[in-house]
Tab-separated table of C-alpha atoms and ligand atoms in Angstrom:
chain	number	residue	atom	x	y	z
A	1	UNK	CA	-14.818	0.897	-12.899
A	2	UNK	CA	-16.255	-1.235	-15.249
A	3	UNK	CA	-19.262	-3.973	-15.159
A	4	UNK	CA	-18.335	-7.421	-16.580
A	5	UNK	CA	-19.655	-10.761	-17.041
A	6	UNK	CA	-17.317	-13.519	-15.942
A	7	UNK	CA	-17.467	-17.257	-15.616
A	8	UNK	CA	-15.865	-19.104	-12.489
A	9	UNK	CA	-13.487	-21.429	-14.707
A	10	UNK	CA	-11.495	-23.038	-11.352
A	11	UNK	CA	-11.908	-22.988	-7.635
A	12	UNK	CA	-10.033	-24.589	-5.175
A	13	UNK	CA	-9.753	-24.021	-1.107
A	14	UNK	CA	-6.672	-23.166	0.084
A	15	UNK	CA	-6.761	-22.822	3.313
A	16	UNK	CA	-9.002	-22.550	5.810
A	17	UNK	CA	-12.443	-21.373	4.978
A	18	UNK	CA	-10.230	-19.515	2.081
A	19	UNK	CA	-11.308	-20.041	-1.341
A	20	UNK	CA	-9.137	-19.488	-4.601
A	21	UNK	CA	-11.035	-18.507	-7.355
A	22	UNK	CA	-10.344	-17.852	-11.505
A	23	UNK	CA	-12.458	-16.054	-13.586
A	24	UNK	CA	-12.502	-15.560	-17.181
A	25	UNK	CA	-14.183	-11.990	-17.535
A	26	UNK	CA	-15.576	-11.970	-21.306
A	27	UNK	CA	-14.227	-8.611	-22.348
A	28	UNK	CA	-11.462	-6.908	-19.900
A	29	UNK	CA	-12.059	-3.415	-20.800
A	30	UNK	CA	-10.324	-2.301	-17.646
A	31	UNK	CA	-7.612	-4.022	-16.096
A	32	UNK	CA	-7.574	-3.632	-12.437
A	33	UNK	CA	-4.423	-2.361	-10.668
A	34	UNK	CA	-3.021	-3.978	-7.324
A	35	UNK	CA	-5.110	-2.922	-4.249
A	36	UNK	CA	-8.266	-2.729	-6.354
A	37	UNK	CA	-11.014	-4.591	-5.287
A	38	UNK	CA	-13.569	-6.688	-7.706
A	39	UNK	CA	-17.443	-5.858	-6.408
A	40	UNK	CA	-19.213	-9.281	-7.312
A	41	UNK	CA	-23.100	-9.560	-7.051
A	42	UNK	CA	-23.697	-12.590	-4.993
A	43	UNK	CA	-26.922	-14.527	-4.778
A	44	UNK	CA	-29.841	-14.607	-7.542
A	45	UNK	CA	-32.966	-14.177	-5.926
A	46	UNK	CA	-31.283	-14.814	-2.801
A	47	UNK	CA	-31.338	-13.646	0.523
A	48	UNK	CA	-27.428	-12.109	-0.411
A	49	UNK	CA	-28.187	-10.150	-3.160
A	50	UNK	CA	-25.688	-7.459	-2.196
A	51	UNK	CA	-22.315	-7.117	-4.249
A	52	UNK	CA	-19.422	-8.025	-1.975
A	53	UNK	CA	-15.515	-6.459	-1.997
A	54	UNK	CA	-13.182	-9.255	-2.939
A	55	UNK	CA	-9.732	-9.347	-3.168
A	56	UNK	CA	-7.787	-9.427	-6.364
A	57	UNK	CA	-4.738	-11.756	-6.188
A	58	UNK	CA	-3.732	-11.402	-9.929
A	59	UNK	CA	-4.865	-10.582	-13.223
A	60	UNK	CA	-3.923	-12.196	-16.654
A	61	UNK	CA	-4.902	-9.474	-18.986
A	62	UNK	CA	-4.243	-12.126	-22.143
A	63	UNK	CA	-6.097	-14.551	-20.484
A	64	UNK	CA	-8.635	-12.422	-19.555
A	65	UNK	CA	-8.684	-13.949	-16.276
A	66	UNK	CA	-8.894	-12.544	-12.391
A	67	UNK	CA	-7.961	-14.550	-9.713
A	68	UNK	CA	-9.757	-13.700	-6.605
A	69	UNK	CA	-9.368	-14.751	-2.739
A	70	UNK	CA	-11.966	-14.548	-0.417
A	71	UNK	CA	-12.700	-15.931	3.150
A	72	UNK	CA	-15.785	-17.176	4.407
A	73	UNK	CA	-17.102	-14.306	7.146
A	74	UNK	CA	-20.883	-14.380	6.314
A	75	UNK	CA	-23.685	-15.928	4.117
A	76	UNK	CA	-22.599	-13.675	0.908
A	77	UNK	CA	-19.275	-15.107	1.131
A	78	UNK	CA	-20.155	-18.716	1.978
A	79	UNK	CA	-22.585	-18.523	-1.101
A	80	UNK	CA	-19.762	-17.449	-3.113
A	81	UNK	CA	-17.564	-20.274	-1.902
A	82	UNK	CA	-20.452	-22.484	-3.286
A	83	UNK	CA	-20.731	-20.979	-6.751
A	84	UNK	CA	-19.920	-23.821	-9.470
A	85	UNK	CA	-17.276	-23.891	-12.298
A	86	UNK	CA	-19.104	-22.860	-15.253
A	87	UNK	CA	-21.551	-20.215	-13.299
A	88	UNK	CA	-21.682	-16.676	-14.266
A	89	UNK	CA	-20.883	-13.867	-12.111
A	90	UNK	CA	-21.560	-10.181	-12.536
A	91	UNK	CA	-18.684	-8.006	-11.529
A	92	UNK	CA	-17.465	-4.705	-11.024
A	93	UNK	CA	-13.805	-4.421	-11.969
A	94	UNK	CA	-11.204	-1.617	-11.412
A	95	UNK	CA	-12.748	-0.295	-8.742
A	96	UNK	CA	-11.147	1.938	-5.656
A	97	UNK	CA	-7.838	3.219	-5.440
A	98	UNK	CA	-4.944	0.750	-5.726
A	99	UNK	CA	-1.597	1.025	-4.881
A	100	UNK	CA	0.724	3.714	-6.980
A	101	UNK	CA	2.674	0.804	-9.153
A	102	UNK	CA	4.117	3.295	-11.585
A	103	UNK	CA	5.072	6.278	-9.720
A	104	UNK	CA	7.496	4.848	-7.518
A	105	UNK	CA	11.601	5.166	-7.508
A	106	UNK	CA	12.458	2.822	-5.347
A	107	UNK	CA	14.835	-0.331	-5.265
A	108	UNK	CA	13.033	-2.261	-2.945
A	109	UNK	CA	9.839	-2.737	-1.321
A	110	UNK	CA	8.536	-4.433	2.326
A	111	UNK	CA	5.335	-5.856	1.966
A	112	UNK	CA	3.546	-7.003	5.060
A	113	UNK	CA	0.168	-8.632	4.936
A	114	UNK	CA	-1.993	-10.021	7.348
A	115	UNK	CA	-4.822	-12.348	6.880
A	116	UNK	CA	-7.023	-11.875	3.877
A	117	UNK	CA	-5.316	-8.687	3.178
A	118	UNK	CA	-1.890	-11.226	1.722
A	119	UNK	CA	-3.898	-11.658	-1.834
A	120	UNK	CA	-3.850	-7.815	-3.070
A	121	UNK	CA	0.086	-7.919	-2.098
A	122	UNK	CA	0.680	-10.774	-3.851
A	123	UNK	CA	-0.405	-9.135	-7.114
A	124	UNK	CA	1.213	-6.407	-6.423
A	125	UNK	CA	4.493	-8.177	-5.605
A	126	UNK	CA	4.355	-9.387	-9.118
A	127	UNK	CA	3.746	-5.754	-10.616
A	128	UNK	CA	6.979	-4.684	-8.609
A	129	UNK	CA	9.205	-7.433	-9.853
A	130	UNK	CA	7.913	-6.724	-13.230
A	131	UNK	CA	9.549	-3.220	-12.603
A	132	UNK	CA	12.768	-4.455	-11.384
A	133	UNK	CA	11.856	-3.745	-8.090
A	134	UNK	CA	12.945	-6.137	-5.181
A	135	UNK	CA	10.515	-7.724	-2.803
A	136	UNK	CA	10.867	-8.576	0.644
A	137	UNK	CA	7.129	-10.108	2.041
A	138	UNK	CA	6.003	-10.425	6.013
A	139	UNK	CA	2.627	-12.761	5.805
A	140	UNK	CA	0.985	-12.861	8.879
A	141	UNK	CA	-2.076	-15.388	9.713
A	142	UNK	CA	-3.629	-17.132	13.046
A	143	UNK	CA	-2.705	-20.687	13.017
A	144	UNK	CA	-0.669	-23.089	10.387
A	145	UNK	CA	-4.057	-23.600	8.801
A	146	UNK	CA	-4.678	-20.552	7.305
A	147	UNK	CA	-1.467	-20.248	5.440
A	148	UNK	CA	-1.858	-19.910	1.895
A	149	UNK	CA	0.852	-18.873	-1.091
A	150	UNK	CA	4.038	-18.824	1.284
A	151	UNK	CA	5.261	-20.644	-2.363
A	152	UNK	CA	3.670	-17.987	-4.261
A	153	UNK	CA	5.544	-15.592	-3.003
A	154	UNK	CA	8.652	-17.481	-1.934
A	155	UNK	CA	9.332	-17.668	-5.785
A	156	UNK	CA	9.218	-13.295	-6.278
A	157	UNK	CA	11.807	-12.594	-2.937
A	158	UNK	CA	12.032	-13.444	0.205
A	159	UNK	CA	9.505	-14.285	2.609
A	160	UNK	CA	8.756	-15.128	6.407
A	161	UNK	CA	5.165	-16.307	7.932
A	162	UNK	CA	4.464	-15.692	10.970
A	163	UNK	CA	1.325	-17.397	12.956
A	164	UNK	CA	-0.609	-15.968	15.754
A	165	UNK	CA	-0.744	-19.235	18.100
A	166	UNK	CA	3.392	-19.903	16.756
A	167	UNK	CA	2.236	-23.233	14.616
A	168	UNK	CA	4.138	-22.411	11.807
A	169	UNK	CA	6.626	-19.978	11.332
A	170	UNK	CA	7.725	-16.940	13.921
A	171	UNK	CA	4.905	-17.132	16.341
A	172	UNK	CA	3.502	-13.883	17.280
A	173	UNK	CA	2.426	-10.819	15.247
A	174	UNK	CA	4.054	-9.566	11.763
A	175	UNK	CA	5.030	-6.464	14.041
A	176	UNK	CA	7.721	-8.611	15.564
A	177	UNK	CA	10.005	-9.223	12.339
A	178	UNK	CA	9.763	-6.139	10.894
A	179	UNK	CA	13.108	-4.989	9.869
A	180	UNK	CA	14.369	-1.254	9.812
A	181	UNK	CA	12.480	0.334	7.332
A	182	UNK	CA	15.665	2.194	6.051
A	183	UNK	CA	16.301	-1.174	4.095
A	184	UNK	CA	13.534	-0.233	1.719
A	185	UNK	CA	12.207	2.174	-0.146
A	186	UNK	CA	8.410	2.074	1.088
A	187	UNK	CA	6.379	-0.175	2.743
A	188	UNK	CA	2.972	-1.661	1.572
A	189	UNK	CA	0.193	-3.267	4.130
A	190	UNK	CA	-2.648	-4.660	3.957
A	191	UNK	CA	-4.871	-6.281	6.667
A	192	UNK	CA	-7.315	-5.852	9.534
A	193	UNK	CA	-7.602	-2.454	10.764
A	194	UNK	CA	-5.550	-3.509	14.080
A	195	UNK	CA	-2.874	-5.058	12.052
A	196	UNK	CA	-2.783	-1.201	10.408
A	197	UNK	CA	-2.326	0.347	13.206
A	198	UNK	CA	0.049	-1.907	14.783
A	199	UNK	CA	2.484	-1.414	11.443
A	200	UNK	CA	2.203	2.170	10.551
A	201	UNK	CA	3.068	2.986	14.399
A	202	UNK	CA	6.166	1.205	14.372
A	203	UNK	CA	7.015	2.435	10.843
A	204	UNK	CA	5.640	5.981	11.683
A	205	UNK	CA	7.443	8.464	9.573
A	206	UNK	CA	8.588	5.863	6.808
A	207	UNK	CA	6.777	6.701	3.366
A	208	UNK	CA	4.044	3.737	3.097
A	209	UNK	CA	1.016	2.317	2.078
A	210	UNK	CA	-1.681	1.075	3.954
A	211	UNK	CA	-5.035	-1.110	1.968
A	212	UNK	CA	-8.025	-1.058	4.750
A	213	UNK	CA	-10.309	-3.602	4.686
A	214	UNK	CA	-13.572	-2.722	5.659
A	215	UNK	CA	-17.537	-4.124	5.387
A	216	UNK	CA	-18.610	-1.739	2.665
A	217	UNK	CA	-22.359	-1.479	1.968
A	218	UNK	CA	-22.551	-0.033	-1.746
A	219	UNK	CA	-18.914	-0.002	-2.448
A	220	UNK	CA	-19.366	2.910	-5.225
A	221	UNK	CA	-19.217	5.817	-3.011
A	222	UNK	CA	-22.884	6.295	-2.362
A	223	UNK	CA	-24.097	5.486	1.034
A	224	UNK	CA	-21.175	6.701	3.453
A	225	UNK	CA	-20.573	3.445	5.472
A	226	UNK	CA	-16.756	3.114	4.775
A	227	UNK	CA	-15.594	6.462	5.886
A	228	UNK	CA	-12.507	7.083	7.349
A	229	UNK	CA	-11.296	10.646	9.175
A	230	UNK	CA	-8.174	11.945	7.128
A	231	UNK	CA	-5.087	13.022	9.591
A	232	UNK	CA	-5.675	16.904	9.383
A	233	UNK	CA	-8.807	16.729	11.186
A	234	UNK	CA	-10.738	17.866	7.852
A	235	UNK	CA	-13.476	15.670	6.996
A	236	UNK	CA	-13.343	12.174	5.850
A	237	UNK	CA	-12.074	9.478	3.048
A	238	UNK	CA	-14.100	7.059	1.499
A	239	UNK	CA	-12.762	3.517	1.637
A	240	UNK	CA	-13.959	2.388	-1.175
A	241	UNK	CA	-14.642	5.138	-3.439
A	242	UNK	CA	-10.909	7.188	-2.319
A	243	UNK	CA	-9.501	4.124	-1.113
A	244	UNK	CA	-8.795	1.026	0.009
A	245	UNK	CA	-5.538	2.268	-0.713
A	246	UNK	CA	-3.738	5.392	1.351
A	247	UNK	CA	-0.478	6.937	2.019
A	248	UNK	CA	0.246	5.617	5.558
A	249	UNK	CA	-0.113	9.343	7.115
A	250	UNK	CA	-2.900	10.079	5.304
A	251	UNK	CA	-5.892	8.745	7.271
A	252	UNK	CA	-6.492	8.073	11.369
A	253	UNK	CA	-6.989	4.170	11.742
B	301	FES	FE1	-20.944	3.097	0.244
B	301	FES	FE2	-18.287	3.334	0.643
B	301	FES	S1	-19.510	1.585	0.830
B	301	FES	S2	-19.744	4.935	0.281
């Protein structure tokens, strides 16, 4: 984890209350993997002075740029969606646990997102390709209004949306087009904590990964508000500190 300066150098909404961000961070001394979260002070002198967990939806390590995605849940993140092309941000990059990108032999990977947990898996969809690895994406959101980079990933494999109220897309829950797991090699999710649940119960006993999104009060692993029991009963995880990202079996949702 590393602190950076950055400057917001675009920003555009893309859906609702969903903001799109790019930042050009001036020295990239760490570049984040997929599933890692930037920590971004928000406010100066404000009431929001807190740093907040945002979603990385791609890096450009060239560039030096992060794209982040963030919806508007609170007066940190509305300030945020107010910041100004040209303002400076100070970040925290690299931090938590991302998803294993190197270690894993498989052919072919299911990624199922929900919400404002579809930016980390769109990086990481990119990471995979890079590898050779084939990509299959579920993208789950509540109406047709909140649908963001069905393109996006449409161009790295296939793709299906599916909408809460049925507006666009399958209408339901991304628990209804699942297919066999046995088609892939693992599964990665990311998305409320119901969504979690919902996913690693019908793929129980298929190797996974699940990214929990959680309100995180320091976000460095010092004030124990983002723990999460592991599955053996023995103590506890820290989301953001030992997390976001865990093997599916690993903790109890
Ligand atoms: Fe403080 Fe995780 S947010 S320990």
């Amino acid at each position: 984890m590393k602190k950076a300066q950055a400057v917001l150098a675009d920003k555009r909404k893309i859906a609702k209350d969903t903001y799109e961000m790019e930042l050009t961070v001036e020295e990239m001394n760490v570049i984040p993997t997929p599933g890692q979260f930037a920590h971004i002070r928000i406010g100066n002198g404000s009431a929001h002075m807190l740093r907040r967990p945002i979603s990385i939806a791609d890096v450009d390590p060239i560039q030096n740029t992060l794209t982040i995605i963030f919806k508007v849940i609170g007066g940190g993140t509305n300030e945020l969606s107010h910041c100004q092309v040209g303002d400076e941000l100070d970040v925290l990059i690299g931090c938590g646990q991302g998803y294993p990108v190197e270690d894993l032999a498989i052919q072919k990977a299911l990624l199922i997102g929900g919400g404002i947990g579809v930016p980390p898996l769109y990086y990481l969809a990119k990471r995979l390709r890079e590898q050779g690895i084939e990509v299959t994406s579920i993208l789950g959101f509540q109406t047709k209004e909140h649908v963001f980079y069905e393109k996006e990933f449409s161009l790295l494999g296939g793709v299906q949306i599916v909408t809460n109220d049925g507006s666009y897309g399958h209408k339901g829950f991304v628990t209804d087009v699942v297919p066999p797991v046995s088609d892939f090699g693992s599964y990665f999710t990311c998305g409320p904590t119901g969504m979690l649940k919902a996913v690693t119960h019908q793929l129980k006993g298929q190797k996974g990964y699940i990214s929990i999104e959680e309100r995180m009060g320091c976000g460095i692993g010092a004030c124990y508000a983002c723990v999460v029991p592991i599955a053996d009963g023995e103590g506890f995880r820290k989301i953001c500190k030992d997390g976001p990202v865990f093997k599916a079996e690993e903790v109890v949702l």
